[in-house]
Short mmCIF file of C-alpha atoms and ligand atoms in Angstrom, two decimals:
data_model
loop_
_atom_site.label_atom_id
_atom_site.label_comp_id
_atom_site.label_asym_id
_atom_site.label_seq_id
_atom_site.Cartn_x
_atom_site.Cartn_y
_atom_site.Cartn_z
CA UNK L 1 19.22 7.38 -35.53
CA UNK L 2 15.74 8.03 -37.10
CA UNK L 3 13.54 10.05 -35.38
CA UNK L 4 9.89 8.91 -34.81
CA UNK L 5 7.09 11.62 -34.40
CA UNK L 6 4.64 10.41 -32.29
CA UNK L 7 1.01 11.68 -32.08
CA UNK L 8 -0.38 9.37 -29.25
CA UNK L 9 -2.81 11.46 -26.87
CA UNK L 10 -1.95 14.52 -28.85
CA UNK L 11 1.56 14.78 -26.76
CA UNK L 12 4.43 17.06 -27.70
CA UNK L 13 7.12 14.23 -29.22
CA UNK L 14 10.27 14.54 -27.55
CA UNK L 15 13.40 12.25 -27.97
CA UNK L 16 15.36 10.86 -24.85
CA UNK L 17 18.61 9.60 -25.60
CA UNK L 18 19.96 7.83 -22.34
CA UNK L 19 23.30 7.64 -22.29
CA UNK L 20 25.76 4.44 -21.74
CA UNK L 21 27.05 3.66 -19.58
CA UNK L 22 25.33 5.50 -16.84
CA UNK L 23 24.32 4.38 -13.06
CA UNK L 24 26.10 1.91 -10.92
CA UNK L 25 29.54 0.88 -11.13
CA UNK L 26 31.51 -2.07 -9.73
CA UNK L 27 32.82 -0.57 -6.61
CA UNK L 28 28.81 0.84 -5.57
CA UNK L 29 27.25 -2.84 -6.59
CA UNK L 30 30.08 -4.77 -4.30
CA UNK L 31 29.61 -1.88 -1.36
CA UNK L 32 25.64 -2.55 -1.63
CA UNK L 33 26.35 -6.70 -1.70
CA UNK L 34 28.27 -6.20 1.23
CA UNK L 35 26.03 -4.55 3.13
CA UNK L 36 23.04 -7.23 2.01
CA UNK L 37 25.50 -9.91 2.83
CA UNK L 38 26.44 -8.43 6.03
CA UNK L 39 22.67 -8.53 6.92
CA UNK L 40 22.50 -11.98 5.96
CA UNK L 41 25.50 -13.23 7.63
CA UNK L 42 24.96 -11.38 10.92
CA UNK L 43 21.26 -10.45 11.16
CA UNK L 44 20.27 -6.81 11.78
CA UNK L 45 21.33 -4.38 12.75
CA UNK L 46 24.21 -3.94 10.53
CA UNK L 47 26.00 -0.72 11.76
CA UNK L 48 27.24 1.50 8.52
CA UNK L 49 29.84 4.21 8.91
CA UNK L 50 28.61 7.01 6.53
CA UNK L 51 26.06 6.69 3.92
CA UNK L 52 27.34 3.67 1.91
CA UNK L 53 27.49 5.44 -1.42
CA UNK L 54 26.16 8.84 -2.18
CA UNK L 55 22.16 7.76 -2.97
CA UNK L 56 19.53 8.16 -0.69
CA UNK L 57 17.09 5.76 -2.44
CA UNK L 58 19.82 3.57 -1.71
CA UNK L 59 20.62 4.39 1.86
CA UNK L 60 17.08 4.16 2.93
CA UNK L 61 16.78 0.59 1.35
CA UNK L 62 19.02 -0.72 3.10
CA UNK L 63 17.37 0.81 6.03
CA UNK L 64 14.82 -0.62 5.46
CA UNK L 65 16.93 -4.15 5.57
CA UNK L 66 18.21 -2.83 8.90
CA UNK L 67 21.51 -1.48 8.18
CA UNK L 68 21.71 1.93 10.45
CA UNK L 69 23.74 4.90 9.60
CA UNK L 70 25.90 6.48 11.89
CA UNK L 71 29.02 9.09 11.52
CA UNK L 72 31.16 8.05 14.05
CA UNK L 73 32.19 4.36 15.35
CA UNK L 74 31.93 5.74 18.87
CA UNK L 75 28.02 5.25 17.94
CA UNK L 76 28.00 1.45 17.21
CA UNK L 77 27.67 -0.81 20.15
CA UNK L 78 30.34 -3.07 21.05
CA UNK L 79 28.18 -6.14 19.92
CA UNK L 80 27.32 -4.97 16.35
CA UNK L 81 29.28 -5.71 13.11
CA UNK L 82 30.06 -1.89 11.28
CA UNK L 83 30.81 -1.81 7.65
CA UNK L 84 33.11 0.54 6.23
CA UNK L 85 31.31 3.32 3.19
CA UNK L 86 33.02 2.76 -0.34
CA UNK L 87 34.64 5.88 -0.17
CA UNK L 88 37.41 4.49 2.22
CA UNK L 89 38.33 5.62 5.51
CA UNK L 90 41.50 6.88 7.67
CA UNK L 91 43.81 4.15 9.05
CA UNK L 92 42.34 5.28 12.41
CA UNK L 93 39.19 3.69 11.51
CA UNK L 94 39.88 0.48 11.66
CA UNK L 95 42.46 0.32 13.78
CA UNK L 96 40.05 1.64 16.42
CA UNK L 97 37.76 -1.06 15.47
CA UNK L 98 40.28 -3.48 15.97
CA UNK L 99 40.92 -2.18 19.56
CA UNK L 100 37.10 -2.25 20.26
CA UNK L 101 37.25 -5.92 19.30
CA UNK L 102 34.90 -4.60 16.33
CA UNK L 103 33.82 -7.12 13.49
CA UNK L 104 33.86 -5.33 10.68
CA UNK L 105 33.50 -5.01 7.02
CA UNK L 106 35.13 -2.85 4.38
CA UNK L 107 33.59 -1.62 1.42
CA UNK L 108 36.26 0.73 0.73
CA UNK L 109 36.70 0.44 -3.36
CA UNK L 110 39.54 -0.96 -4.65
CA UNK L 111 40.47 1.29 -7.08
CA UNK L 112 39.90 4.09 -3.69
CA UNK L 113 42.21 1.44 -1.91
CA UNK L 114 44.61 1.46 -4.92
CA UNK L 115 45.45 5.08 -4.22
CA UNK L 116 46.07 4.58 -0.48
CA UNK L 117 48.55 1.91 -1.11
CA UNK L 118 50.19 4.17 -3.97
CA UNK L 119 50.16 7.17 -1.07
CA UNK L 120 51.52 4.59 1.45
CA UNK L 121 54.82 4.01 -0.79
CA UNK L 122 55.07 7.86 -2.12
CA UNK L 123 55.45 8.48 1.38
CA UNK L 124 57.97 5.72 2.20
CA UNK L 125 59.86 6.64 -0.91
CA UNK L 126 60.33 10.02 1.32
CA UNK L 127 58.25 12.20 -1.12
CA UNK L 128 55.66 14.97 -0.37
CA UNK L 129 52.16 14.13 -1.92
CA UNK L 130 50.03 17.05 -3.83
CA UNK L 131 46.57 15.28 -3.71
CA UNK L 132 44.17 16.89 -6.51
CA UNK L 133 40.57 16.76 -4.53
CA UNK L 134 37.55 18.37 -3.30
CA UNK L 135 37.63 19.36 0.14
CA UNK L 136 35.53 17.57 2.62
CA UNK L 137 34.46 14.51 0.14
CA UNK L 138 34.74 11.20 2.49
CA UNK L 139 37.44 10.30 -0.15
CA UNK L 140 40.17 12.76 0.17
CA UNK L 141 39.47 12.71 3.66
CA UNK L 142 40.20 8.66 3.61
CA UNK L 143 43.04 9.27 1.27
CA UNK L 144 44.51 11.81 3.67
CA UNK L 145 43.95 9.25 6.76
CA UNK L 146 46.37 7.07 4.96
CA UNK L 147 49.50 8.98 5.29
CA UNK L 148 51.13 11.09 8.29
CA UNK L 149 49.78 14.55 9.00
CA UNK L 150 51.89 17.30 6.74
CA UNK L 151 53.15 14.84 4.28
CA UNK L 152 49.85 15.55 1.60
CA UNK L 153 48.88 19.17 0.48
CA UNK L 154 44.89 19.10 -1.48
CA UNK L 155 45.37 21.55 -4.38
CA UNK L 156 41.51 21.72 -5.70
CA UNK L 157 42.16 24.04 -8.71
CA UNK L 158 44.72 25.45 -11.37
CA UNK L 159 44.71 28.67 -8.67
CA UNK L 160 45.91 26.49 -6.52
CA UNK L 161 48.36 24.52 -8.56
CA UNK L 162 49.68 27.87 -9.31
CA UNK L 163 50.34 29.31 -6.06
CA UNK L 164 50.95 26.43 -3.53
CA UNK L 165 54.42 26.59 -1.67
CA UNK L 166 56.26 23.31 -1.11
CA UNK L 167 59.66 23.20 0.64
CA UNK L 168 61.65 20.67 -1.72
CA UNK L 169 59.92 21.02 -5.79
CA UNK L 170 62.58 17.87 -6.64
CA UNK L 171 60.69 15.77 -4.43
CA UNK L 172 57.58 16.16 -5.23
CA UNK L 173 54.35 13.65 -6.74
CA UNK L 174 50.59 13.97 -6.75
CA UNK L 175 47.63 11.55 -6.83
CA UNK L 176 44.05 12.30 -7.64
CA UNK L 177 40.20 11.64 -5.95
CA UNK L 178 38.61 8.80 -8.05
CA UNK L 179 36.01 10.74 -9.10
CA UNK L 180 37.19 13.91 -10.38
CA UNK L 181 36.29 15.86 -14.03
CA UNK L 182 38.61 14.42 -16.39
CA UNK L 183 39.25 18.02 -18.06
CA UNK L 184 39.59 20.08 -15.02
CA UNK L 185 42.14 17.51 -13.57
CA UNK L 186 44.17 17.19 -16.66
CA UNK L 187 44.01 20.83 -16.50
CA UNK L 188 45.30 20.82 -12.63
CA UNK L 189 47.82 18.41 -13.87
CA UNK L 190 49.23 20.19 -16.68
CA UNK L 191 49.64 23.68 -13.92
CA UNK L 192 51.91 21.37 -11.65
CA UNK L 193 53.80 19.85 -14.28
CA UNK L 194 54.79 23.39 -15.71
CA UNK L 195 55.93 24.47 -12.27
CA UNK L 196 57.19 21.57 -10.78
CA UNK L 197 58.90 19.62 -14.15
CA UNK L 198 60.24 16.94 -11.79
CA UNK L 199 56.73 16.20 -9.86
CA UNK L 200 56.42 12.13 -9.83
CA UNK L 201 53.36 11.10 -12.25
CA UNK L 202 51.49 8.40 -11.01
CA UNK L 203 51.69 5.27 -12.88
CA UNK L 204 48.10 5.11 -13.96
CA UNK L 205 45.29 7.45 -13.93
CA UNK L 206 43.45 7.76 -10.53
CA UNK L 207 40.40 8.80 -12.20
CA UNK L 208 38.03 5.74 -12.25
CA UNK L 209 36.76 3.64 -15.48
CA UNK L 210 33.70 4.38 -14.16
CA UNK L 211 33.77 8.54 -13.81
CA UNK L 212 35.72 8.80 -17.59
CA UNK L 213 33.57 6.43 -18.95
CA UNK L 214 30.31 8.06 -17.69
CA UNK L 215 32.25 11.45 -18.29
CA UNK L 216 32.38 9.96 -22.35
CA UNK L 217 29.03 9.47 -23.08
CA UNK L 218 27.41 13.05 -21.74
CA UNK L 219 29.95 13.85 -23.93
CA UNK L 220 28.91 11.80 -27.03
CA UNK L 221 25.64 12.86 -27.12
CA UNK L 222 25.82 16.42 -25.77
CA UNK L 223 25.77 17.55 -28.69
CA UNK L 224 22.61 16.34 -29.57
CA UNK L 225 20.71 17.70 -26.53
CA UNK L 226 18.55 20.86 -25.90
CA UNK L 227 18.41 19.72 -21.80
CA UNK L 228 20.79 17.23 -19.99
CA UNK L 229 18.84 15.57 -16.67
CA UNK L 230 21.70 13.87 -14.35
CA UNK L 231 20.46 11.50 -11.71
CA UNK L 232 22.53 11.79 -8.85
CA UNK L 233 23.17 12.76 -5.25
CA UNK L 234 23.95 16.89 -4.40
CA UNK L 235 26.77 15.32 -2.44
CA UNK L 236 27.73 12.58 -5.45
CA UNK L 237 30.82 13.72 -6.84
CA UNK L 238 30.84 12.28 -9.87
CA UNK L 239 27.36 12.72 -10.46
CA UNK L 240 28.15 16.83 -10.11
CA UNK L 241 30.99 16.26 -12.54
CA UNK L 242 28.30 14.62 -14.97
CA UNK L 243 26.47 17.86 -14.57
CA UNK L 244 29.08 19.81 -15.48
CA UNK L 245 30.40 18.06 -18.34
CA UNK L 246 27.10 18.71 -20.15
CA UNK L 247 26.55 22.32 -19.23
CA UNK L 248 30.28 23.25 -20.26
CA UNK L 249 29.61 21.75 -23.87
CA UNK L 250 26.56 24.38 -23.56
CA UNK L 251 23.72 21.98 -22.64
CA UNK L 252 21.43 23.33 -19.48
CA UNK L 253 21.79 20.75 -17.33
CA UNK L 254 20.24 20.01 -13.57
CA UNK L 255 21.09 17.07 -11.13
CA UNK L 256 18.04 15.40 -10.02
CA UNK L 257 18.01 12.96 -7.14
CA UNK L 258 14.55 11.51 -8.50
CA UNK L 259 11.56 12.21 -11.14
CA UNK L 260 9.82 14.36 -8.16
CA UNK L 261 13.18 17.17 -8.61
CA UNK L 262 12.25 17.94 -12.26
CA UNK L 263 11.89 21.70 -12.66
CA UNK L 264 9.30 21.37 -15.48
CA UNK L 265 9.29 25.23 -15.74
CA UNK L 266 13.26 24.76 -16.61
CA UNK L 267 12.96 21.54 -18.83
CA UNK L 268 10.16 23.53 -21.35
CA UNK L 269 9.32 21.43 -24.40
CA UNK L 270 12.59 20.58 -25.67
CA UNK L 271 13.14 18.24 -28.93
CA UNK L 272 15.33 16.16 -27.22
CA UNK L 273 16.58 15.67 -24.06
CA UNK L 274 19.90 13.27 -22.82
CA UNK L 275 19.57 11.23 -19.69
CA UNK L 276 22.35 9.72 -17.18
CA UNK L 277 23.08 8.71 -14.21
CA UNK L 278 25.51 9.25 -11.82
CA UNK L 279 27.62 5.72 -10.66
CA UNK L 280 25.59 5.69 -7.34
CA UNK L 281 22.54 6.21 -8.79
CA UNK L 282 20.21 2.94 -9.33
CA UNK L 283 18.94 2.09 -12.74
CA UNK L 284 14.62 2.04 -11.47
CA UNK L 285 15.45 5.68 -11.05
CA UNK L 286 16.20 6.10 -14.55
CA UNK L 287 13.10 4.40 -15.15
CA UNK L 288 10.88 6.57 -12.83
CA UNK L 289 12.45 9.53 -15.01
CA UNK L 290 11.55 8.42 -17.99
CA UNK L 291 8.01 7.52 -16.64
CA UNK L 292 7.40 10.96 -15.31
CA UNK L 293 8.67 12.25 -19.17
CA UNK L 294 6.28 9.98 -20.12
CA UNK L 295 3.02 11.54 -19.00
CA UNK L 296 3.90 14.84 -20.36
CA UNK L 297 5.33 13.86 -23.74
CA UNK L 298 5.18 11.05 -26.66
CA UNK L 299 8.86 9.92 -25.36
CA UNK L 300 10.88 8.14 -28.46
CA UNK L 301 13.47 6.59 -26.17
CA UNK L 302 17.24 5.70 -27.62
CA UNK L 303 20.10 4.17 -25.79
CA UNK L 304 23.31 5.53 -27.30
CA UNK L 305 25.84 3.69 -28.67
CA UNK L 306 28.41 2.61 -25.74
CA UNK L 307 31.61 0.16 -25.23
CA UNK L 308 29.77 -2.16 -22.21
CA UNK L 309 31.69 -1.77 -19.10
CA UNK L 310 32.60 -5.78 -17.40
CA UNK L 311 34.14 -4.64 -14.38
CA UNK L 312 33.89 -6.35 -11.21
CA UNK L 313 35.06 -6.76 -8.24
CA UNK L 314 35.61 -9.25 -5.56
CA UNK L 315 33.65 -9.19 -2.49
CA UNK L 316 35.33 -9.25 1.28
CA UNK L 317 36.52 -13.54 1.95
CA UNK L 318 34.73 -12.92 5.45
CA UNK L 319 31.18 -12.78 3.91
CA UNK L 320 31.53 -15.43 1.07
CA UNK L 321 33.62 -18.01 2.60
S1 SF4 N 401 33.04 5.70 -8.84
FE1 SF4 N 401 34.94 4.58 -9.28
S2 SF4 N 401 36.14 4.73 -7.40
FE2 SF4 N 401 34.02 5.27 -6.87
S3 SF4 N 401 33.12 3.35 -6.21
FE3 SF4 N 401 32.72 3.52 -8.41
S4 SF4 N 401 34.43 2.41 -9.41
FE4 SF4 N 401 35.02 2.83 -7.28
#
């Protein structure tokens, strides 16, 4: 695309290409509706187990709506509805909701929910589950919640995939986190594979539309970048991956929850300069970014080329019926 130099208030030009798709994806716009809807349905407070999604402009919105964030259900009163984050929970969740005589929402995903069910009938087809994961993320914790205690191993790296011990290698399959790098998993993949020929591949890839697609287009215009900013959460997982993606093609990249994180010191004058966000991340933030590059340069802003994404996904009966 042609590059315009731009002279206005004698400001350094720089070119921001903003890459496509970026920001919000099905499963964090239906966990957000739900929680609005929620509000609407049942007044506030709305109890919410967990931040909702990864954001914290987004958590304290709703906040503001009078949702209230809590880590346990042993904090929400026995008169309050409690929705679910979209990063899924353990079966014990709801079930102790249902004892409690809870009403309560899910927002768990369904492409987080897809996995659980596939985990559900590894396990009844007798098999032993290597889960490819990070460690602590709300998901793999979920996704381990789903299945009895012993029956799922979390192998987080080739090292791993290289040294774990299983007691029957015929009987094996594995299952990935939604949100995971696409290269480092097919790398994790291809480790278990070699040792364990026999391991049960699952029938489609775990990995989201949303994380490979977003994954893509750092990709696609990597290349063309002196600096990479990622909006995201420190505790988004696919945001990090975003972050990562870019830097390992050899692009200095930093995730930034909002304009205010910029290290300008870092970002120097650069020619041009890509800009995504992570799927939890809300599209004025993006905006505020490209306001704050604004004041310091003569911004030439380009959207690059992208298939659009059309994904979406039904919200909960309970709160549209
Ligand atoms: S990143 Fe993927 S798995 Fe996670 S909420 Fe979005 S669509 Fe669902």
């Amino acid at each position: 695309m042609a590059y315009m130099a731009c002279t206005v208030n004698e400001l350094r030009p720089l070119r921001v290409l903003i890459a496509a798709p970026r920001g919000f994806c099905a499963g964090v716009d239906r966990a957000i509706q739900i929680v609005e809807l929620a509000l609407e349905r049942f007044g506030a407070p709305v109890y919410v187990r967990h931040e909702i999604v990864h954001n914290r402009f987004v958590v304290d919105r709703l906040r503001g709506l009078g949702a209230l964030f809590v880590d346990e259900l042993d904090e929400v009163p026995d008169d309050r509805p409690v929705v679910f984050s979209a990063h899924g929970v353990p079966k014990s969740v709801p079930a102790t909701a249902q004892d409690r005589g809870l009403t309560y929402v899910d927002a768990t995903c369904p492409l987080v929910s897809k996995v659980h069910r596939q985990a559900e009938r590894l396990i009844e087809e007798g098999r032993h589950i290597l889960f490819i994961g990070h460690a602590g993320h709300p998901e793999v914790i979920g996704t381990f919640g789903q299945v009895p205690h012993g029956s799922m191993t979390l192998v987080e790296t080739v090292e791993d995939a290289q040294s774990i011990e299983v007691a029957n290698p015929a009987n094996l399959a594995f299952l990935t986190q939604t949100t995971l790098s696409v290269d480092d998993t097919a790398a994790v993949v291809g480790a278990l594979r070699a040792r364990f020929p026999e391991i049960r591949v699952p029938r489609s890839e775990d990995i989201c539309y949303a994380t490979s697609n977003r994954q893509a287009a750092v990709k696609a215009i990597a290349a063309e970048c002196d600096r990479m900013l990622v909006i995201g959460a420190p505790n988004s997982s696919n945001s990090l991956r975003l972050a990562e993606v870019a830097q390992r093609i050899g692009v200095p990249a930093r995730l930034i929850e909002r304009a205010a994180d910029i290290d300008w010191n870092w970002f120097g004058e650069p020619a041009t300069v890509g800009l995504t966000a992570g799927a939890s991340a809300p599209e004025v933030l993006v905006r505020e970014v490209l306001d704050a590059l604004g004041e310091r340069f003569a911004v030439t802003e380009e959207i690059a080329d992208h298939s659009p994404e059309r994904m979406i996904f039904k919200l909960p009966r309970e709160l549209v019926a």
